[in-house]
mmCIF file of C-alpha atoms and ligand atoms in Angstrom:
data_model
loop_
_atom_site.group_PDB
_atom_site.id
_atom_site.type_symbol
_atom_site.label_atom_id
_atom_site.label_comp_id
_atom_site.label_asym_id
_atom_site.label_seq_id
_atom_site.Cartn_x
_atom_site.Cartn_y
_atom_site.Cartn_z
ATOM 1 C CA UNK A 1 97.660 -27.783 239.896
ATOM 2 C CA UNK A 2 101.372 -28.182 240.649
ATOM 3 C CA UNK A 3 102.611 -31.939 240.105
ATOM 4 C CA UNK A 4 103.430 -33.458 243.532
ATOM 5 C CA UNK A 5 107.012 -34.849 243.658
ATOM 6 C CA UNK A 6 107.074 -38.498 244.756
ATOM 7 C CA UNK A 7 110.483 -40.222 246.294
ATOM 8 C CA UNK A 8 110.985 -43.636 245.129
ATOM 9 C CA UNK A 9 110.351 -45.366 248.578
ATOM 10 C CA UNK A 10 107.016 -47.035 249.372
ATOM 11 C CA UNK A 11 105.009 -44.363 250.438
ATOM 12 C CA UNK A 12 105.708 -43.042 247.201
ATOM 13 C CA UNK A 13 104.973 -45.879 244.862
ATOM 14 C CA UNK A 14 101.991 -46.653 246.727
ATOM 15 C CA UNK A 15 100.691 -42.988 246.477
ATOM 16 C CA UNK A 16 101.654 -43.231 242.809
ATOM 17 C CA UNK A 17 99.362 -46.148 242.347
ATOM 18 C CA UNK A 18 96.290 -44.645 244.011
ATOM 19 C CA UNK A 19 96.542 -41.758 241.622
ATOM 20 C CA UNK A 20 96.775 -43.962 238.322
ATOM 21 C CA UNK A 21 93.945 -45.855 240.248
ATOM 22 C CA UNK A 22 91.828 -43.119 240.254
ATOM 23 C CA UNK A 23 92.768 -41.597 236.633
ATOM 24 C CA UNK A 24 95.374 -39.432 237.109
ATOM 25 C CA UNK A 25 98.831 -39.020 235.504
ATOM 26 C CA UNK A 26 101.637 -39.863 236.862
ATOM 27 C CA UNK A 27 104.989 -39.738 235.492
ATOM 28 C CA UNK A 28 108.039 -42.342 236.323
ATOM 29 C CA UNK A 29 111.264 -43.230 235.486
ATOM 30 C CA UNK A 30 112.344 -45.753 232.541
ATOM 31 C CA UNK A 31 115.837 -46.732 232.466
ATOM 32 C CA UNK A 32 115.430 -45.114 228.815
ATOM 33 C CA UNK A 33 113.550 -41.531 229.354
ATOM 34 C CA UNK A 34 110.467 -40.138 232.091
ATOM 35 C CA UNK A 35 107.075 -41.292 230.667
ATOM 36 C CA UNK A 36 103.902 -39.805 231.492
ATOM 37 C CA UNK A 37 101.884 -42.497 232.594
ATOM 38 C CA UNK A 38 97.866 -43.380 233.068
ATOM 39 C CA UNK A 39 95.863 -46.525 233.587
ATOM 40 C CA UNK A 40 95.597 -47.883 229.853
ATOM 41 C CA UNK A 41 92.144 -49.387 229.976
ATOM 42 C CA UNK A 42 90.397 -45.655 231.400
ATOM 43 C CA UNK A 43 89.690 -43.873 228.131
ATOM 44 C CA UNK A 44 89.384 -40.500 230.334
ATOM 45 C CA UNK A 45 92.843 -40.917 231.877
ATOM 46 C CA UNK A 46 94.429 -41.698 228.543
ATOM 47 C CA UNK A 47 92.812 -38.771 227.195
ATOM 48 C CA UNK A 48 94.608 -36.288 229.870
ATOM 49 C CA UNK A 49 97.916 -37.949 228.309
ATOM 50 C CA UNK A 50 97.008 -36.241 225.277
ATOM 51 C CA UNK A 51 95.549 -33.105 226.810
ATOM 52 C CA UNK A 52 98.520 -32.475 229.227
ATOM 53 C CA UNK A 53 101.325 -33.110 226.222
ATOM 54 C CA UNK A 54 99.109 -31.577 223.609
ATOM 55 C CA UNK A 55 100.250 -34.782 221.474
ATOM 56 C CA UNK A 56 97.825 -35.153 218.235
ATOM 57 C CA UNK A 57 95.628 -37.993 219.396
ATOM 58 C CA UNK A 58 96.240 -39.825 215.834
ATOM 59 C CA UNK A 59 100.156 -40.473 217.793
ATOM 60 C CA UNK A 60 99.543 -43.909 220.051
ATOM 61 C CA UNK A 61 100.807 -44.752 223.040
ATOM 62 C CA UNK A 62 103.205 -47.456 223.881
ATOM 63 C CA UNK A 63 101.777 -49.645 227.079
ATOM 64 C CA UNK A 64 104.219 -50.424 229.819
ATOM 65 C CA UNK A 65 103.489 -53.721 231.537
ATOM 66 C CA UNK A 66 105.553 -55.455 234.001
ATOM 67 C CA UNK A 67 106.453 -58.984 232.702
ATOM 68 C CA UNK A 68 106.172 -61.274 229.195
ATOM 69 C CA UNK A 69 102.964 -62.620 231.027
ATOM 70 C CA UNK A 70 101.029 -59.179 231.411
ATOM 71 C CA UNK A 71 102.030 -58.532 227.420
ATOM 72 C CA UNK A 72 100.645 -61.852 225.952
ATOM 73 C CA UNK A 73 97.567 -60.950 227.612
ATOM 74 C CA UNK A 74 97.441 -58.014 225.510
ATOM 75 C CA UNK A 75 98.846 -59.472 222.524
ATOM 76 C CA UNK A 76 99.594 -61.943 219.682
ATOM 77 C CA UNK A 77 103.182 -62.777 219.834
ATOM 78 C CA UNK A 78 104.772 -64.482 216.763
ATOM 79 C CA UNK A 79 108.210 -66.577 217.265
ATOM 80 C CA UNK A 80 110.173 -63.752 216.315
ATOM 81 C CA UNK A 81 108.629 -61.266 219.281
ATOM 82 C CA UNK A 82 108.920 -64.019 221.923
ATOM 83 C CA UNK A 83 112.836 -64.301 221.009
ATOM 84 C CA UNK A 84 113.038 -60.520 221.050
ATOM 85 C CA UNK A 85 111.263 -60.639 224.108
ATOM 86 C CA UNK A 86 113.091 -63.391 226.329
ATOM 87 C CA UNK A 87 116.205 -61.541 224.714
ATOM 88 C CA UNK A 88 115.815 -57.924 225.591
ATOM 89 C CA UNK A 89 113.159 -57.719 228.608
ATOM 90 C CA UNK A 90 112.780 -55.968 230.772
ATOM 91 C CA UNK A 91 114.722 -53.506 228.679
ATOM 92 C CA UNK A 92 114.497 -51.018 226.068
ATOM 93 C CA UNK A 93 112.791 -52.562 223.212
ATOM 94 C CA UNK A 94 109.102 -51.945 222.222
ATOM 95 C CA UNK A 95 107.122 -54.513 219.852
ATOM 96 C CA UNK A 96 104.376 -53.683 217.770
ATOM 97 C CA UNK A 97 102.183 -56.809 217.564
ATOM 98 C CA UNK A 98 98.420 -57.954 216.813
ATOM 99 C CA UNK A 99 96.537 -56.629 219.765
ATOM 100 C CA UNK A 100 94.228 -59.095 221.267
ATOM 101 C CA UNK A 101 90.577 -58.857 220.928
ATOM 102 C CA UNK A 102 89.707 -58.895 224.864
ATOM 103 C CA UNK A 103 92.744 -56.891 225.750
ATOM 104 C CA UNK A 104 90.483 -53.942 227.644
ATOM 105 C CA UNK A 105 92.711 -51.119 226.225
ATOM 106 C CA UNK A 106 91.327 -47.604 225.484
ATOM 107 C CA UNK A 107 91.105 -47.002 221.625
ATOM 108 C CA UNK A 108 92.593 -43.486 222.040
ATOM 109 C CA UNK A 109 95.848 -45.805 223.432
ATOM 110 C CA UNK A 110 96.008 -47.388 219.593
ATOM 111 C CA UNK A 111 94.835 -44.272 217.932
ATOM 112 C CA UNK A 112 92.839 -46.952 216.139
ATOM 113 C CA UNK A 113 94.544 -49.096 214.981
ATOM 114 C CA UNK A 114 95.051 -52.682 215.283
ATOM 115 C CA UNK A 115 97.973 -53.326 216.612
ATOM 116 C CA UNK A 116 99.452 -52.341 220.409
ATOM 117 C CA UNK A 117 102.902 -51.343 221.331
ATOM 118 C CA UNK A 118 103.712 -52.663 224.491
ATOM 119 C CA UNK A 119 107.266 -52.486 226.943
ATOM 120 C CA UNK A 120 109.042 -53.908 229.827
ATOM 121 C CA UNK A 121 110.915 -51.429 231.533
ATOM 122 C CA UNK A 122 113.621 -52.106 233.132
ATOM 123 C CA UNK A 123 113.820 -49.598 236.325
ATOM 124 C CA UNK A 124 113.107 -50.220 239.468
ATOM 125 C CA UNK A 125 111.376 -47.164 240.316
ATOM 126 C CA UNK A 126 109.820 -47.672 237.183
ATOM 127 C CA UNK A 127 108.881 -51.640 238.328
ATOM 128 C CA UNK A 128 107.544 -50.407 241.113
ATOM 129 C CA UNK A 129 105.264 -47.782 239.569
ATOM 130 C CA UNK A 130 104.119 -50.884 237.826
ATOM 131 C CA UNK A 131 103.486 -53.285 240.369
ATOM 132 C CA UNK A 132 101.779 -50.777 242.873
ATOM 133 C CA UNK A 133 99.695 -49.879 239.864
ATOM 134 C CA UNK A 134 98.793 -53.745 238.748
ATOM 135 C CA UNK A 135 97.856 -52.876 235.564
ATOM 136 C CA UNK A 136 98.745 -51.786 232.163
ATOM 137 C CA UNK A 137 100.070 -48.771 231.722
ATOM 138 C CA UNK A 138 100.139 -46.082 228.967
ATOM 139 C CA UNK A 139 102.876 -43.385 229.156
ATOM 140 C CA UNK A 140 104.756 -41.792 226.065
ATOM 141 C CA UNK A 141 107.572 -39.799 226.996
ATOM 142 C CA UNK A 142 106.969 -37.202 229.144
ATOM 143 C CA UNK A 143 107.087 -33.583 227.235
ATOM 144 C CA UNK A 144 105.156 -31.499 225.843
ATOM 145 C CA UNK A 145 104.574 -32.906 221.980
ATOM 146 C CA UNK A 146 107.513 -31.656 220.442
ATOM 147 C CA UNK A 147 109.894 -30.744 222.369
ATOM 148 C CA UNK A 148 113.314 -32.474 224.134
ATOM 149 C CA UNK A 149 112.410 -35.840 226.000
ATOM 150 C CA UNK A 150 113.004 -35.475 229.857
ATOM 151 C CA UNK A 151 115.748 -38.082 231.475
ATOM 152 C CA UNK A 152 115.162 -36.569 234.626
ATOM 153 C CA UNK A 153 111.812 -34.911 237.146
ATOM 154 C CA UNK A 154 113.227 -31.705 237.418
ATOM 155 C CA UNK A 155 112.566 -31.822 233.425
ATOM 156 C CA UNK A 156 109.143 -33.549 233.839
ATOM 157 C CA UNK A 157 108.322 -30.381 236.404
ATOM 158 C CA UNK A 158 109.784 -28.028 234.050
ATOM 159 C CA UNK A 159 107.736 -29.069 230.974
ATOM 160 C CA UNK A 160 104.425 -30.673 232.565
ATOM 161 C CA UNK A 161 104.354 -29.685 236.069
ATOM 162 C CA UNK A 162 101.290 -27.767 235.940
ATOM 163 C CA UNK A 163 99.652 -30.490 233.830
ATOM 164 C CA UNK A 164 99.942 -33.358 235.755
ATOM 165 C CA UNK A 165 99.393 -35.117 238.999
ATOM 166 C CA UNK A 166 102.507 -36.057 239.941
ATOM 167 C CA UNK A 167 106.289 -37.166 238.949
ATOM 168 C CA UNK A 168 108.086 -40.125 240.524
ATOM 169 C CA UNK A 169 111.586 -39.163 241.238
ATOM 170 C CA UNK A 170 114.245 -42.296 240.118
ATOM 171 C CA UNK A 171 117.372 -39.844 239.064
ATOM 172 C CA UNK A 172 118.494 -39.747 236.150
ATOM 173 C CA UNK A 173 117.690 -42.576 233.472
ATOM 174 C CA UNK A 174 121.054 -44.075 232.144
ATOM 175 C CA UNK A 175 119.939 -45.001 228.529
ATOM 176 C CA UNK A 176 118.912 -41.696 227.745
ATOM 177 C CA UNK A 177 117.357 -42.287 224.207
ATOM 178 C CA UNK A 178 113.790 -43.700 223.966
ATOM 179 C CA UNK A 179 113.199 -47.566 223.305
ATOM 180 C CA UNK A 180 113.964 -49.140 220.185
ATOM 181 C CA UNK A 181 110.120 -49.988 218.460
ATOM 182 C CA UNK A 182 110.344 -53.313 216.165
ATOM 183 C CA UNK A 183 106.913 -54.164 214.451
ATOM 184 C CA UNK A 184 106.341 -58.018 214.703
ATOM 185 C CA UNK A 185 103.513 -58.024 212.759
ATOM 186 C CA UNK A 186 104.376 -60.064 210.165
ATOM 187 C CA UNK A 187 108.525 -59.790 209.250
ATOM 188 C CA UNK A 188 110.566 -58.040 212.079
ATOM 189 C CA UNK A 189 110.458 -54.485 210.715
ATOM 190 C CA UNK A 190 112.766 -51.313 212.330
ATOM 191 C CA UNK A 191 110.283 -48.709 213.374
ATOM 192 C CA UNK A 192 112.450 -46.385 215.362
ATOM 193 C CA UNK A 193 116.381 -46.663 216.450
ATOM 194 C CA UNK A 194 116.623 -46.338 219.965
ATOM 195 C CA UNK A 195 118.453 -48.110 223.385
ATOM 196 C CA UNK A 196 118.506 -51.569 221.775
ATOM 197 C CA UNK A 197 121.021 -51.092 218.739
ATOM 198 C CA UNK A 198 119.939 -52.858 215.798
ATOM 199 C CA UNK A 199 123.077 -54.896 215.240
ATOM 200 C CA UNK A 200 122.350 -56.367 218.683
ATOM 201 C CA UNK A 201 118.680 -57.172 217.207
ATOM 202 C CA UNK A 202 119.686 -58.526 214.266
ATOM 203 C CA UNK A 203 122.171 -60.633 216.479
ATOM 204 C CA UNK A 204 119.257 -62.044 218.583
ATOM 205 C CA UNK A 205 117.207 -62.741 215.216
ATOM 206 C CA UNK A 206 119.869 -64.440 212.687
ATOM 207 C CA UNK A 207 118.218 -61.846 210.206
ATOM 208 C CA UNK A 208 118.428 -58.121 209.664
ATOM 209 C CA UNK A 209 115.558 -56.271 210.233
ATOM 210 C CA UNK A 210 112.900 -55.055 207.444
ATOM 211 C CA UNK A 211 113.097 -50.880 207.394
ATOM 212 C CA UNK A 212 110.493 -49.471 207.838
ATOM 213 C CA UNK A 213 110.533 -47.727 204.292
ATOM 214 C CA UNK A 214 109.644 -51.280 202.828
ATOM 215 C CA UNK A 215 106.419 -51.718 204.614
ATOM 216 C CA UNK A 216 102.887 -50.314 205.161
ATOM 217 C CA UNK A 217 103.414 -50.334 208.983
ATOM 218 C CA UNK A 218 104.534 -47.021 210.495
ATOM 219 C CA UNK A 219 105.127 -45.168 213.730
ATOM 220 C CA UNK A 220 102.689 -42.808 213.163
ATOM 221 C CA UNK A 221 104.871 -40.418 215.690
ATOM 222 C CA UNK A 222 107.900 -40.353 213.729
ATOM 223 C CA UNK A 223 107.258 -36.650 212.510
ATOM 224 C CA UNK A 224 109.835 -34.885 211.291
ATOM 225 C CA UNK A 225 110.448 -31.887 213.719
ATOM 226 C CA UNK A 226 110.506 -33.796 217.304
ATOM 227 C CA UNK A 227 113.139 -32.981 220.599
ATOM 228 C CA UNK A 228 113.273 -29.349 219.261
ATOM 229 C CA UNK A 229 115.369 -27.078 221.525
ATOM 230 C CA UNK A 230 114.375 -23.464 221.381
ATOM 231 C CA UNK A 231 117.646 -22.866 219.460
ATOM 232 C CA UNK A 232 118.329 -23.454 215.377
ATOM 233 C CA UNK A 233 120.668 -26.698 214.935
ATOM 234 C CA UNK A 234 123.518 -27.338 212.451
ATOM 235 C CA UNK A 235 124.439 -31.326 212.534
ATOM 236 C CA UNK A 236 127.917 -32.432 211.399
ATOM 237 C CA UNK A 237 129.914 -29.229 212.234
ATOM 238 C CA UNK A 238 133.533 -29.327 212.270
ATOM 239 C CA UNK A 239 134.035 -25.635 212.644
ATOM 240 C CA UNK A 240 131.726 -22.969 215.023
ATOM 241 C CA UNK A 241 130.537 -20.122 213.773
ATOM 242 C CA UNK A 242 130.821 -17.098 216.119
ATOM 243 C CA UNK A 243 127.020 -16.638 217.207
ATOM 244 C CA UNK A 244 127.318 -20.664 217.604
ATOM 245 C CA UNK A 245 127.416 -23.258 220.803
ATOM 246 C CA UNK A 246 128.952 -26.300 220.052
ATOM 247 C CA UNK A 247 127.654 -29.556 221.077
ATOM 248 C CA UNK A 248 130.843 -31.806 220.891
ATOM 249 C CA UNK A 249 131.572 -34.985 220.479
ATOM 250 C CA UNK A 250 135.253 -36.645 221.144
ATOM 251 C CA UNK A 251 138.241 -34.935 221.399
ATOM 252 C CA UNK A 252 136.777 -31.296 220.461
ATOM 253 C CA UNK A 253 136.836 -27.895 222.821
ATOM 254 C CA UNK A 254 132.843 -27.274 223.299
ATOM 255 C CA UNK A 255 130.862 -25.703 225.968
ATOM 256 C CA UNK A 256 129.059 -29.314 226.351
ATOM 257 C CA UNK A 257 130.657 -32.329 225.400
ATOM 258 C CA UNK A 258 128.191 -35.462 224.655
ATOM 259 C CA UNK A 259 131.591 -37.748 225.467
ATOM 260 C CA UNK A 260 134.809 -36.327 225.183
ATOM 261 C CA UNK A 261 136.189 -39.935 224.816
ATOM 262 C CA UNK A 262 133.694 -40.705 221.734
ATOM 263 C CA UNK A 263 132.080 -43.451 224.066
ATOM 264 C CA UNK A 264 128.402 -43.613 222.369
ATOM 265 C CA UNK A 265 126.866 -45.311 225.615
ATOM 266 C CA UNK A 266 127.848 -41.973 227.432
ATOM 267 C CA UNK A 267 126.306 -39.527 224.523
ATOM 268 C CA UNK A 268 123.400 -41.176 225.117
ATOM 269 C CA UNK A 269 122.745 -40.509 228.226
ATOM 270 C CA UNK A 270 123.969 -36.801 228.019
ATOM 271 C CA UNK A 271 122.136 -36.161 225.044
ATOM 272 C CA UNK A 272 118.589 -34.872 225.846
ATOM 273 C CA UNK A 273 119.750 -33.146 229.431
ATOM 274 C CA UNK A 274 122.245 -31.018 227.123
ATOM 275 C CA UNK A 275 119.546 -30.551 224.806
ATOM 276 C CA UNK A 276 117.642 -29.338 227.960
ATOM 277 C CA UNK A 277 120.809 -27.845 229.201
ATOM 278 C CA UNK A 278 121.529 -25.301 225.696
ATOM 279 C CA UNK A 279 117.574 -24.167 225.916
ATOM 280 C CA UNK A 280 118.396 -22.808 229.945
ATOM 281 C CA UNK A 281 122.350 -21.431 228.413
ATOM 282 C CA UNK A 282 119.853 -19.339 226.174
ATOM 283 C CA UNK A 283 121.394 -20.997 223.080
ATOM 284 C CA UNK A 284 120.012 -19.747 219.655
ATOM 285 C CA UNK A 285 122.497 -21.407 217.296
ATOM 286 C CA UNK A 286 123.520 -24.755 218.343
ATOM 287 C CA UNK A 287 126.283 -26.443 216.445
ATOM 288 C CA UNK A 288 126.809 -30.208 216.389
ATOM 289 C CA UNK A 289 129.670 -32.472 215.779
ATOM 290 C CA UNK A 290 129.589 -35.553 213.551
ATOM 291 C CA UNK A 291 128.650 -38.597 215.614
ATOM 292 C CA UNK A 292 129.027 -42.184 214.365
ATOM 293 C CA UNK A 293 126.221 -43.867 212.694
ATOM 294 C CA UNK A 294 126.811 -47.251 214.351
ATOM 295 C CA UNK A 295 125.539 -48.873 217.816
ATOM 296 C CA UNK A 296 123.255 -46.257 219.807
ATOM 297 C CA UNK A 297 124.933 -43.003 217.275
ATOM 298 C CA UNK A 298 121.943 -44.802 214.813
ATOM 299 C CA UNK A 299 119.546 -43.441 217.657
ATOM 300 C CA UNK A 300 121.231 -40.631 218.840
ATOM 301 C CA UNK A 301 121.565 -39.201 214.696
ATOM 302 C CA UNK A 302 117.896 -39.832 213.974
ATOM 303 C CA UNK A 303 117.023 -37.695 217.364
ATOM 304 C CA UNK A 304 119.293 -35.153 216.160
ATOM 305 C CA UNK A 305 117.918 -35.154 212.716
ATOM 306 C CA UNK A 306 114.181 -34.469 214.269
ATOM 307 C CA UNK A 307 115.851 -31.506 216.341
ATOM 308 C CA UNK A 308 117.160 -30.362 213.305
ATOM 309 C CA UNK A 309 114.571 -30.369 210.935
ATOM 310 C CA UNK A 310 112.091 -27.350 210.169
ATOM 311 C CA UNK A 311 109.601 -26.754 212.809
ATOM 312 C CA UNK A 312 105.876 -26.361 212.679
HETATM 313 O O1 TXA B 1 111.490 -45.454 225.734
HETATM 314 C C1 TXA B 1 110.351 -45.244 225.376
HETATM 315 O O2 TXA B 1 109.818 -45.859 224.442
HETATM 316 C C2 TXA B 1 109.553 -44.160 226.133
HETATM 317 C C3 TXA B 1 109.376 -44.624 227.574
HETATM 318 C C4 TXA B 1 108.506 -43.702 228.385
HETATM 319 O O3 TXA B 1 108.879 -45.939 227.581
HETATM 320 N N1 TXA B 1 108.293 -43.903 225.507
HETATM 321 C C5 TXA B 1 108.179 -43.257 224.315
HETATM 322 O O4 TXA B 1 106.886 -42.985 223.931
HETATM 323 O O5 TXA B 1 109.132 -42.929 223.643
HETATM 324 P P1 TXA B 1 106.506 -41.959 222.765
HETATM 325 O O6 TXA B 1 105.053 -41.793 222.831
HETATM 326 O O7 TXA B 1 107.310 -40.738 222.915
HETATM 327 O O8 TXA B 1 106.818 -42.728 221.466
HETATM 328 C C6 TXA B 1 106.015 -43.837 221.115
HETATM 329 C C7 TXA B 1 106.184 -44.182 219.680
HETATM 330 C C8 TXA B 1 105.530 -43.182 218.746
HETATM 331 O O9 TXA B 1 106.411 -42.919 217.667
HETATM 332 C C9 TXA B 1 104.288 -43.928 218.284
HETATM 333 O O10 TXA B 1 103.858 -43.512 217.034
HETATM 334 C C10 TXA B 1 104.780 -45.367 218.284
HETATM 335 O O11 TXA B 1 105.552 -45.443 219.454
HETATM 336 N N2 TXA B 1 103.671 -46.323 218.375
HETATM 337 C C11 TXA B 1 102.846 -46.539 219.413
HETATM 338 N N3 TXA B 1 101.920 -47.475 219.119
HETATM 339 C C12 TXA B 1 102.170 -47.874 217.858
HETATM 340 C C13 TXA B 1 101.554 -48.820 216.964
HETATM 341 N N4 TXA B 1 100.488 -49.535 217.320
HETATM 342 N N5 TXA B 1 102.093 -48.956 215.729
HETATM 343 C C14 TXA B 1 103.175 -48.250 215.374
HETATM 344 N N6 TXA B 1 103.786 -47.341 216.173
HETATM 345 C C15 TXA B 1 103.282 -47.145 217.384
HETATM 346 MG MG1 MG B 2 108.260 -38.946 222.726
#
């Protein structure tokens, strides 16, 4: 099988929800990164998430829906997740909340547990996959399990195309780092940095945010060696070493820049497609300057920390 590539026009979305319709994947554009999506109530469909990514099926899925309405039918919102909600949708924010007990989703979505994970994208491709769909929709980012999240379909093709049924092409996403996940389970806990930066949440909630470290609650995805490129990494480098490719940051001479001008929005965006981009150069020693820890450099560090860390 050889995914089919989709354009964003009608014919396309309406083709892409026939396929989730009958059980197939389908991956679409977020404004944050591609995810591979499946109807979230078919518990054969979600399982060819799984198969096609080779994820670990204790790792659940975050369901994309396309309004506050569809996600209160699948869960318990607190006043806390309504503010983050009415705040930040449709954007790049995930809450964890009390699933509800008719919500119709597959177990293997939850991996179990309790609690959902549910998003409002905001993409218009990614609407429309929605909408021509009209239903919930699982989709983790689409990669294999472990390796660099895709921000555009010629990645999706490159790492799943013979997996899946098709990709929905929507360009590039501009975000470029996966959601930010906030448990509102009980207190508004962190549970992964990502396009929302957590000042801006703590803004929105007149209190800071629990870490995760303080609670039971957990992303059970978070493992330690994620977005590897084939290459060995070596974070905070102000000098290159000779059998090194530097990944810069600001005003530094590198093969790829993240932003030249230090603008953290920008290294956002760039940062998985020259992730992507130093696996095709062949790299095998990637070097990486320091990036700030504030704003979306929170995300952008803890994705390089993953891509850093020992692998499997
Ligand atoms: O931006 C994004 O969030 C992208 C796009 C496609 O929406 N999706 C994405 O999915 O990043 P994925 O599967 O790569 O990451 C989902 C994360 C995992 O770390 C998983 O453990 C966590 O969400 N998660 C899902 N359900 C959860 C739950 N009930 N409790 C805690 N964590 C959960
Ligand atoms: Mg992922």
């Amino acid at each position: 099988m050889t995914a089919l590539h989709l354009k964003p026009d009608h014919d396309g979305l309406m083709q892409a929800g026939d396929l989730l319709r009958a059980g197939k994947c389908v991956a679409f554009p977020t404004e944050t990164v591609y995810g591979l999506g499946a109807d979230a109530r078919n518990d054969t469909a979600v399982a060819q998430i799984y198969a096609a990514k080779g994820r670990p099926s204790f790792n659940p899925l975050i369901v994309h829906v396309s309004d506050l309405a569809a996600a209160e039918m699948l869960c318990v919102f607190n006043d806390a997740a309504r503010r983050l909600a009415a705040t930040f949708w449709p954007g790049a924010l995930t809450l964890v909340l009390p699933m509800r007990a008719d919500a119709g989703i597959s177990k293997l979505v939850s991996a179990g547990l309790q609690t959902l994970a549910v998003r409002v994208p905001d993409h218009p491709v990614g609407q429309g996959v929605l909408q021509a769909f009209g239903g919930p929709v699982a989709a983790p980012s689409a990669n294999p399990s472990g390796k660099i999240s895709p921000t555009t379909a010629a990645h999706v093709h490159a790492g799943l195309g013979h997996k899946i049924a098709a990709v929905v092409d929507g360009g590039a996403c501009n975000v470029g780092v996966e959601s930010t996940i906030v448990g509102c389970v009980d207190r508004p806990t962190l549970l992964r940095a990502g396009g929302i930066p957590t000042e801006a949440i703590n803004a929105c909630l007149g209190t800071s945010l629990q870490s995760h470290d303080d609670t039971t609650i957990n992303a059970p995805g978070q493992l330690r060696s994620h977005y590897a490129p084939s290459g060995h990494v070596r974070l905070n480098a102000t000098t290159v070493q000779n059998n090194e490719i530097l990944l810069g940051f600001g005003p530094v001479d590198a093969t790829l820049n993240l932003s030249p001008d230090g603008n953290l929005l920008e290294a956002a965006a760039n940062l998985f497609a020259y992730l992507h981009q130093l696996d095709v150069l062949g790299a095998t020693h990637i070097a990486v300057s320091p990036i700030p820890n504030h704003g979306l450099g929170a995300a952008i560090n803890d994705r390089l920390n993953r891509a850093a860390a020992p692998r499997h």
